[in-house]
mmCIF file of C-alpha atoms in Angstrom:
data_model
loop_
_atom_site.group_PDB
_atom_site.id
_atom_site.type_symbol
_atom_site.label_atom_id
_atom_site.label_comp_id
_atom_site.label_asym_id
_atom_site.label_seq_id
_atom_site.Cartn_x
_atom_site.Cartn_y
_atom_site.Cartn_z
ATOM 1 C CA MET A 1 267.847 163.674 134.596
ATOM 2 C CA PRO A 2 266.277 161.371 137.597
ATOM 3 C CA CYS A 3 268.398 158.855 138.751
ATOM 4 C CA CYS A 4 265.523 155.990 138.957
ATOM 5 C CA THR A 5 264.717 156.640 135.438
ATOM 6 C CA THR A 6 265.469 154.557 132.846
ATOM 7 C CA PRO A 7 267.413 155.831 130.010
ATOM 8 C CA GLN A 8 265.647 155.544 126.389
ATOM 9 C CA LEU A 9 267.301 152.936 124.571
ATOM 10 C CA PHE A 10 265.630 153.482 121.050
ATOM 11 C CA THR A 11 262.952 155.358 119.059
ATOM 12 C CA MET A 12 260.348 153.987 117.339
ATOM 13 C CA PRO A 13 260.619 154.005 113.441
ATOM 14 C CA SER A 14 257.570 156.340 111.502
ATOM 15 C CA ASN A 15 255.502 154.414 109.496
ATOM 16 C CA LEU A 16 255.041 151.247 111.064
ATOM 17 C CA SER A 17 251.440 148.792 110.449
ATOM 18 C CA GLU A 18 249.637 148.113 113.815
ATOM 19 C CA ALA A 19 251.103 144.919 113.998
ATOM 20 C CA GLU A 20 254.970 146.187 113.708
ATOM 21 C CA VAL A 21 254.444 148.701 116.170
ATOM 22 C CA HIS A 22 252.692 145.913 118.901
ATOM 23 C CA GLN A 23 256.119 143.685 118.121
ATOM 24 C CA PHE A 24 258.140 146.609 118.501
ATOM 25 C CA GLN A 25 256.726 147.906 122.096
ATOM 26 C CA THR A 26 257.126 144.576 123.051
ATOM 27 C CA ALA A 27 260.661 144.051 122.021
ATOM 28 C CA GLY A 28 261.000 146.916 124.214
ATOM 29 C CA MET A 29 259.436 145.870 126.964
ATOM 30 C CA ALA A 30 261.336 142.734 126.904
ATOM 31 C CA ASP A 31 264.725 144.845 126.988
ATOM 32 C CA SER A 32 263.148 146.725 129.935
ATOM 33 C CA GLN A 33 262.559 143.850 131.713
ATOM 34 C CA SER A 34 266.089 142.784 131.262
ATOM 35 C CA ASN A 35 267.491 144.836 133.285
ATOM 36 C CA VAL A 36 265.621 143.678 135.997
ATOM 37 C CA ASP A 37 266.919 141.255 138.862
ATOM 38 C CA PRO A 38 264.584 139.024 139.383
ATOM 39 C CA LEU A 39 264.714 138.965 142.975
ATOM 40 C CA LEU A 40 263.968 142.713 143.093
ATOM 41 C CA GLN A 41 260.742 141.684 140.701
ATOM 42 C CA ILE A 42 259.586 139.088 143.393
ATOM 43 C CA LEU A 43 259.836 141.465 146.275
ATOM 44 C CA TRP A 44 258.107 144.238 144.347
ATOM 45 C CA ASP A 45 255.170 141.968 143.271
ATOM 46 C CA TRP A 46 255.303 140.379 146.690
ATOM 47 C CA LEU A 47 254.854 144.343 147.652
ATOM 48 C CA ARG A 48 252.432 144.684 144.581
ATOM 49 C CA ASN A 49 249.868 141.717 146.026
ATOM 50 C CA HIS A 50 249.571 143.673 149.116
ATOM 51 C CA HIS A 51 248.438 146.709 147.657
ATOM 52 C CA SER A 52 245.791 147.624 149.719
ATOM 53 C CA LEU A 53 248.471 147.225 153.246
ATOM 54 C CA LEU A 54 251.326 149.310 150.752
ATOM 55 C CA THR A 55 248.865 152.110 150.238
ATOM 56 C CA SER A 56 247.680 151.912 153.875
ATOM 57 C CA PRO A 57 247.758 155.196 155.676
ATOM 58 C CA PHE A 58 248.948 153.106 159.140
ATOM 59 C CA PHE A 59 251.923 151.678 156.907
ATOM 60 C CA PRO A 60 254.539 154.491 157.125
ATOM 61 C CA VAL A 61 254.459 154.413 160.649
ATOM 62 C CA LEU A 62 253.754 150.712 161.596
ATOM 63 C CA PHE A 63 256.865 149.985 158.658
ATOM 64 C CA SER A 64 258.758 152.546 160.455
ATOM 65 C CA LEU A 65 258.424 151.109 163.636
ATOM 66 C CA SER A 66 258.487 147.503 162.944
ATOM 67 C CA VAL A 67 262.359 148.464 161.129
ATOM 68 C CA TYR A 68 263.470 150.310 163.769
ATOM 69 C CA LEU A 69 262.557 148.022 166.643
ATOM 70 C CA SER A 70 263.779 144.856 164.485
ATOM 71 C CA CYS A 71 266.775 147.211 164.187
ATOM 72 C CA CYS A 72 267.052 147.526 167.940
ATOM 73 C CA LEU A 73 266.297 144.519 168.989
ATOM 74 C CA PRO A 74 269.867 142.084 168.523
ATOM 75 C CA TYR A 75 271.717 145.125 170.166
ATOM 76 C CA LEU A 76 269.144 145.527 173.037
ATOM 77 C CA CYS A 77 269.609 141.803 174.003
ATOM 78 C CA LEU A 78 273.806 142.012 173.816
ATOM 79 C CA ASP A 79 273.249 144.884 176.024
ATOM 80 C CA MET A 80 271.732 142.208 178.509
ATOM 81 C CA LEU A 81 274.400 140.324 178.533
ATOM 82 C CA CYS A 82 276.949 142.315 178.118
ATOM 83 C CA SER A 83 277.106 142.376 182.411
ATOM 84 C CA ARG A 84 277.761 138.409 182.408
ATOM 85 C CA ILE A 85 279.391 137.480 179.158
ATOM 86 C CA ALA A 86 283.109 139.131 178.548
ATOM 87 C CA LEU A 87 283.153 138.405 175.295
ATOM 88 C CA VAL A 88 280.117 140.299 174.408
ATOM 89 C CA ARG A 89 281.564 143.557 176.644
ATOM 90 C CA ARG A 90 284.659 143.390 174.591
ATOM 91 C CA PHE A 91 283.296 144.865 171.986
ATOM 92 C CA LYS A 92 281.309 147.687 174.173
ATOM 93 C CA ILE A 93 282.466 151.005 173.625
ATOM 94 C CA GLN A 94 282.046 152.273 176.912
ATOM 95 C CA PRO A 95 281.952 148.733 178.831
ATOM 96 C CA GLN A 96 281.278 150.720 182.237
ATOM 97 C CA SER A 97 277.514 151.624 181.296
ATOM 98 C CA GLN A 98 274.706 149.433 181.703
ATOM 99 C CA VAL A 99 271.048 149.956 180.060
ATOM 100 C CA THR A 100 268.545 149.659 182.533
ATOM 101 C CA TRP A 101 265.156 148.588 182.029
ATOM 102 C CA PRO A 102 263.952 151.853 182.884
ATOM 103 C CA GLU A 103 265.837 153.862 180.978
ATOM 104 C CA ALA A 104 264.687 151.490 177.999
ATOM 105 C CA ARG A 105 261.013 152.157 178.782
ATOM 106 C CA SER A 106 261.645 155.481 179.095
ATOM 107 C CA CYS A 107 262.942 155.729 175.873
ATOM 108 C CA LEU A 108 260.371 153.667 174.128
ATOM 109 C CA ARG A 109 257.588 155.711 175.919
ATOM 110 C CA ASN A 110 258.731 158.514 174.227
ATOM 111 C CA ILE A 111 259.054 156.686 170.785
ATOM 112 C CA PHE A 112 255.817 155.752 170.510
ATOM 113 C CA HIS A 113 254.135 158.935 172.279
ATOM 114 C CA ASN A 114 256.071 161.007 168.902
ATOM 115 C CA HIS A 115 254.991 158.318 166.545
ATOM 116 C CA ALA A 116 251.315 158.003 167.412
ATOM 117 C CA CYS A 117 251.008 162.017 168.040
ATOM 118 C CA PHE A 118 252.803 163.364 165.776
ATOM 119 C CA ILE A 119 254.347 161.541 162.629
ATOM 120 C CA PHE A 120 251.078 159.376 161.642
ATOM 121 C CA PRO A 121 249.234 162.193 161.639
ATOM 122 C CA LEU A 122 251.888 163.647 158.794
ATOM 123 C CA SER A 123 251.761 160.647 157.606
ATOM 124 C CA LEU A 124 247.834 160.663 156.755
ATOM 125 C CA LEU A 125 248.326 164.426 155.697
ATOM 126 C CA HIS A 126 251.144 162.648 153.037
ATOM 127 C CA TRP A 127 249.052 160.172 152.313
ATOM 128 C CA PHE A 128 245.934 162.326 151.148
ATOM 129 C CA TRP A 129 248.524 164.702 149.709
ATOM 130 C CA LYS A 130 250.291 162.421 147.637
ATOM 131 C CA PRO A 131 249.186 158.844 147.000
ATOM 132 C CA LEU A 132 251.298 155.744 146.301
ATOM 133 C CA VAL A 133 251.791 154.753 142.732
ATOM 134 C CA CYS A 134 252.868 151.396 142.203
ATOM 135 C CA PRO A 135 254.366 150.875 138.443
ATOM 136 C CA LYS A 136 254.265 147.263 137.367
ATOM 137 C CA MET A 137 257.758 146.628 137.082
ATOM 138 C CA ALA A 138 260.709 147.036 139.445
ATOM 139 C CA PRO A 139 263.729 149.326 139.222
ATOM 140 C CA ASP A 140 267.208 147.651 137.861
ATOM 141 C CA THR A 141 269.981 146.773 140.625
ATOM 142 C CA LEU A 142 271.857 149.988 139.731
ATOM 143 C CA SER A 143 269.567 152.411 139.615
ATOM 144 C CA VAL A 144 268.686 150.752 144.028
ATOM 145 C CA VAL A 145 272.663 151.341 144.695
ATOM 146 C CA VAL A 146 272.585 154.560 142.977
ATOM 147 C CA ASP A 147 269.395 155.976 144.426
ATOM 148 C CA VAL A 148 270.005 154.262 147.891
ATOM 149 C CA LEU A 149 273.620 155.759 148.389
ATOM 150 C CA ALA A 150 272.400 159.085 146.951
ATOM 151 C CA CYS A 151 269.558 159.584 148.983
ATOM 152 C CA LEU A 152 271.762 158.760 152.460
ATOM 153 C CA LEU A 153 274.775 161.391 151.424
ATOM 154 C CA LEU A 154 272.016 163.909 151.026
ATOM 155 C CA PHE A 155 270.715 163.006 154.346
ATOM 156 C CA ASP A 156 274.119 163.081 155.678
ATOM 157 C CA MET A 157 275.204 166.344 154.388
ATOM 158 C CA GLN A 158 271.207 167.658 155.323
ATOM 159 C CA TYR A 159 272.112 166.408 159.188
ATOM 160 C CA PHE A 160 275.231 167.468 159.399
ATOM 161 C CA PHE A 161 273.791 171.561 159.071
ATOM 162 C CA TRP A 162 270.982 170.846 161.057
ATOM 163 C CA HIS A 163 273.767 169.103 164.020
ATOM 164 C CA LEU A 164 275.412 171.657 163.104
ATOM 165 C CA LEU A 165 273.148 174.946 163.975
ATOM 166 C CA HIS A 166 272.012 173.400 166.840
ATOM 167 C CA HIS A 167 275.169 172.698 168.560
ATOM 168 C CA ASN A 168 276.135 176.073 168.067
ATOM 169 C CA VAL A 169 273.238 178.081 168.518
ATOM 170 C CA PRO A 170 272.492 177.676 172.152
ATOM 171 C CA TRP A 171 268.467 178.395 172.475
ATOM 172 C CA LEU A 172 268.551 175.901 169.670
ATOM 173 C CA TYR A 173 270.600 173.266 171.212
ATOM 174 C CA CYS A 174 268.753 173.608 175.034
ATOM 175 C CA PHE A 175 264.958 173.795 173.399
ATOM 176 C CA PHE A 176 265.731 171.376 170.554
ATOM 177 C CA HIS A 177 268.613 168.915 170.656
ATOM 178 C CA LYS A 178 269.574 168.680 174.204
ATOM 179 C CA GLU A 179 267.053 165.791 175.074
ATOM 180 C CA HIS A 180 269.041 163.975 172.465
ATOM 181 C CA HIS A 181 272.300 163.941 174.401
ATOM 182 C CA TYR A 182 270.251 163.199 177.813
ATOM 183 C CA TYR A 183 272.418 159.888 177.535
ATOM 184 C CA THR A 184 276.473 159.996 177.316
ATOM 185 C CA ALA A 185 276.384 156.155 176.643
ATOM 186 C CA PRO A 186 273.853 155.988 173.776
ATOM 187 C CA PHE A 187 272.629 152.673 172.880
ATOM 188 C CA THR A 188 270.328 151.341 169.823
ATOM 189 C CA LEU A 189 266.906 153.326 171.697
ATOM 190 C CA THR A 190 268.538 156.379 171.948
ATOM 191 C CA THR A 191 268.413 156.513 168.308
ATOM 192 C CA GLN A 192 265.081 158.023 168.348
ATOM 193 C CA ASN A 193 264.845 158.997 171.431
ATOM 194 C CA THR A 194 264.331 162.880 170.384
ATOM 195 C CA GLY A 195 262.307 166.102 171.089
ATOM 196 C CA VAL A 196 259.283 166.242 168.289
ATOM 197 C CA TRP A 197 260.965 168.859 166.284
ATOM 198 C CA GLU A 198 264.550 166.881 165.921
ATOM 199 C CA LEU A 199 261.984 163.691 164.754
ATOM 200 C CA LEU A 200 259.886 165.843 162.536
ATOM 201 C CA SER A 201 263.114 168.243 160.635
ATOM 202 C CA LEU A 202 264.966 164.462 159.802
ATOM 203 C CA SER A 203 261.778 162.776 158.645
ATOM 204 C CA PHE A 204 260.908 165.789 156.595
ATOM 205 C CA PHE A 205 264.430 164.839 155.340
ATOM 206 C CA THR A 206 264.119 161.386 155.091
ATOM 207 C CA THR A 207 260.669 161.302 152.908
ATOM 208 C CA LEU A 208 262.114 165.080 150.432
ATOM 209 C CA ASN A 209 265.511 163.013 149.303
ATOM 210 C CA PRO A 210 263.439 160.181 147.550
ATOM 211 C CA ALA A 211 260.685 162.744 146.305
ATOM 212 C CA LEU A 212 263.547 164.811 144.514
ATOM 213 C CA LEU A 213 265.047 161.751 143.073
ATOM 214 C CA ASP A 214 262.117 160.825 141.921
ATOM 215 C CA CYS A 215 262.538 156.773 143.251
ATOM 216 C CA HIS A 216 260.994 154.125 142.067
ATOM 217 C CA PRO A 217 258.929 153.079 145.542
ATOM 218 C CA LEU A 218 260.516 150.173 146.460
ATOM 219 C CA THR A 219 263.981 151.957 146.404
ATOM 220 C CA GLU A 220 262.165 154.497 148.480
ATOM 221 C CA MET A 221 261.640 151.700 151.428
ATOM 222 C CA LEU A 222 265.064 150.319 150.219
ATOM 223 C CA PHE A 223 266.917 153.668 151.788
ATOM 224 C CA PHE A 224 264.034 153.892 154.492
ATOM 225 C CA VAL A 225 265.503 150.364 155.404
ATOM 226 C CA ALA A 226 269.412 151.286 155.159
ATOM 227 C CA ASN A 227 268.686 154.430 157.112
ATOM 228 C CA ILE A 228 267.216 153.841 160.402
ATOM 229 C CA PHE A 229 269.836 150.185 160.048
ATOM 230 C CA LEU A 230 272.805 152.849 159.694
ATOM 231 C CA SER A 231 270.812 155.129 162.871
ATOM 232 C CA VAL A 232 270.853 152.582 164.457
ATOM 233 C CA GLU A 233 274.110 150.793 164.572
ATOM 234 C CA ALA A 234 275.691 154.689 165.006
ATOM 235 C CA HIS A 235 273.910 154.266 168.259
ATOM 236 C CA SER A 236 274.623 150.949 169.614
ATOM 237 C CA GLY A 237 277.523 151.639 171.355
ATOM 238 C CA TYR A 238 279.745 148.560 169.568
ATOM 239 C CA ASP A 239 282.355 148.372 167.882
ATOM 240 C CA PHE A 240 282.191 144.809 165.615
ATOM 241 C CA PRO A 241 285.094 143.459 163.578
ATOM 242 C CA TRP A 242 281.958 143.965 160.824
ATOM 243 C CA SER A 243 280.634 147.246 161.854
ATOM 244 C CA PRO A 244 280.272 149.544 158.739
ATOM 245 C CA HIS A 245 283.146 151.789 159.489
ATOM 246 C CA ARG A 246 285.316 148.167 159.474
ATOM 247 C CA LEU A 247 284.194 147.723 156.225
ATOM 248 C CA VAL A 248 284.363 151.299 154.448
ATOM 249 C CA PRO A 249 287.628 151.985 153.411
ATOM 250 C CA PHE A 250 289.672 155.092 153.716
ATOM 251 C CA GLY A 251 288.223 156.088 156.878
ATOM 252 C CA LEU A 252 284.683 157.541 154.749
ATOM 253 C CA TYR A 253 282.788 156.441 156.884
ATOM 254 C CA GLY A 254 281.938 157.421 160.788
ATOM 255 C CA GLY A 255 279.728 154.654 162.014
ATOM 256 C CA ALA A 256 279.597 154.036 165.848
ATOM 257 C CA ARG A 257 282.845 154.900 167.659
ATOM 258 C CA HIS A 258 282.648 158.050 165.852
ATOM 259 C CA HIS A 259 278.885 158.970 166.853
ATOM 260 C CA ASP A 260 279.882 157.286 170.525
ATOM 261 C CA LEU A 261 282.278 159.962 171.078
ATOM 262 C CA HIS A 262 280.275 162.955 169.726
ATOM 263 C CA HIS A 263 277.719 161.641 172.397
ATOM 264 C CA ARG A 264 280.854 162.573 174.768
ATOM 265 C CA GLN A 265 282.714 165.221 173.650
ATOM 266 C CA PHE A 266 279.505 167.287 171.830
ATOM 267 C CA ARG A 267 280.974 169.456 169.664
ATOM 268 C CA VAL A 268 283.027 166.872 167.328
ATOM 269 C CA ASN A 269 281.432 164.666 164.472
ATOM 270 C CA TYR A 270 278.410 165.782 163.622
ATOM 271 C CA ALA A 271 277.500 164.303 160.946
ATOM 272 C CA PRO A 272 275.717 160.944 160.895
ATOM 273 C CA TYR A 273 277.347 158.712 158.604
ATOM 274 C CA PHE A 274 279.965 160.065 156.501
ATOM 275 C CA THR A 275 283.086 161.612 157.669
ATOM 276 C CA HIS A 276 283.738 164.150 154.477
ATOM 277 C CA TRP A 277 281.738 167.227 156.440
ATOM 278 C CA ASP A 278 283.181 166.942 159.148
ATOM 279 C CA ARG A 279 286.870 166.525 157.979
ATOM 280 C CA LEU A 280 286.256 169.854 155.667
ATOM 281 C CA TYR A 281 284.730 171.747 159.246
ATOM 282 C CA GLY A 282 287.479 170.749 161.057
ATOM 283 C CA SER A 283 285.283 168.731 163.598
ATOM 284 C CA LEU A 284 286.240 165.055 162.575
ATOM 285 C CA GLN A 285 287.257 163.550 166.164
ATOM 286 C CA GLU A 286 289.005 159.677 165.887
ATOM 287 C CA GLU A 287 289.950 157.649 168.501
ATOM 288 C CA ASN A 288 292.267 154.345 168.456
ATOM 289 C CA MET A 289 290.007 151.945 166.375
ATOM 290 C CA LYS A 290 291.325 148.783 167.166
ATOM 291 C CA ILE A 291 288.675 146.594 169.292
ATOM 292 C CA LYS A 292 289.069 146.562 172.820
ATOM 293 C CA LYS A 293 290.748 143.681 173.956
#
């Protein structure tokens, strides 16, 4: 059974009058509505009121770029301040590296080119093939949390094996993944500074997983936001006390320091987020997790 469906709590008795059937259905709807977080319902109602935007073929690309650049902006501001303010430099994983405007422009040019020439045409096909259906009710909070976590775990597994393959087959690395490793000191804009094949592969995984789990459209959007934010954070080059890997216990999450080490050593830490696949494969490499003073 898909994770995001609501279980049937009771069945309708037979031989009811029309008024009793209506009363029964009203009670069932009220019970269903009582499980929905009011904030999620307000957010979903607001999105449904902008139905023309939500169902536009331009929306997926605009949404993806807007979320991505919004996540990148705070870290880019920190990069500009890093060379001037010691407090910012204290949390930088590779404090000797500096982000230059030519590097940022090069990444942005590649990102916009890939989205305009490849992601947008595929979004048109997806829009034509599977039009968005907007149910009236928002998902309940538990199903959102479970489905988003399940999508992240699936993506983590898919990318681990994709990543491992492209590092261990020389021609795959040379033609499809090497571009992403141009920078050994990653910064936020390098997150999507990839070749076309890599971008399309990851976009396919990201689109596939909510479909496999039959997620609510709002859950799907929240997964996209979470996935983009975690990807950007992993490439940020900063290790803060509130970074995700410090909030998740038992070393289950790798985060920025984990992925930064991958960009320096190449053959370690293949998983994008969690550490269990690298631990099982023997490719997990950890550094001193203390923040630089």
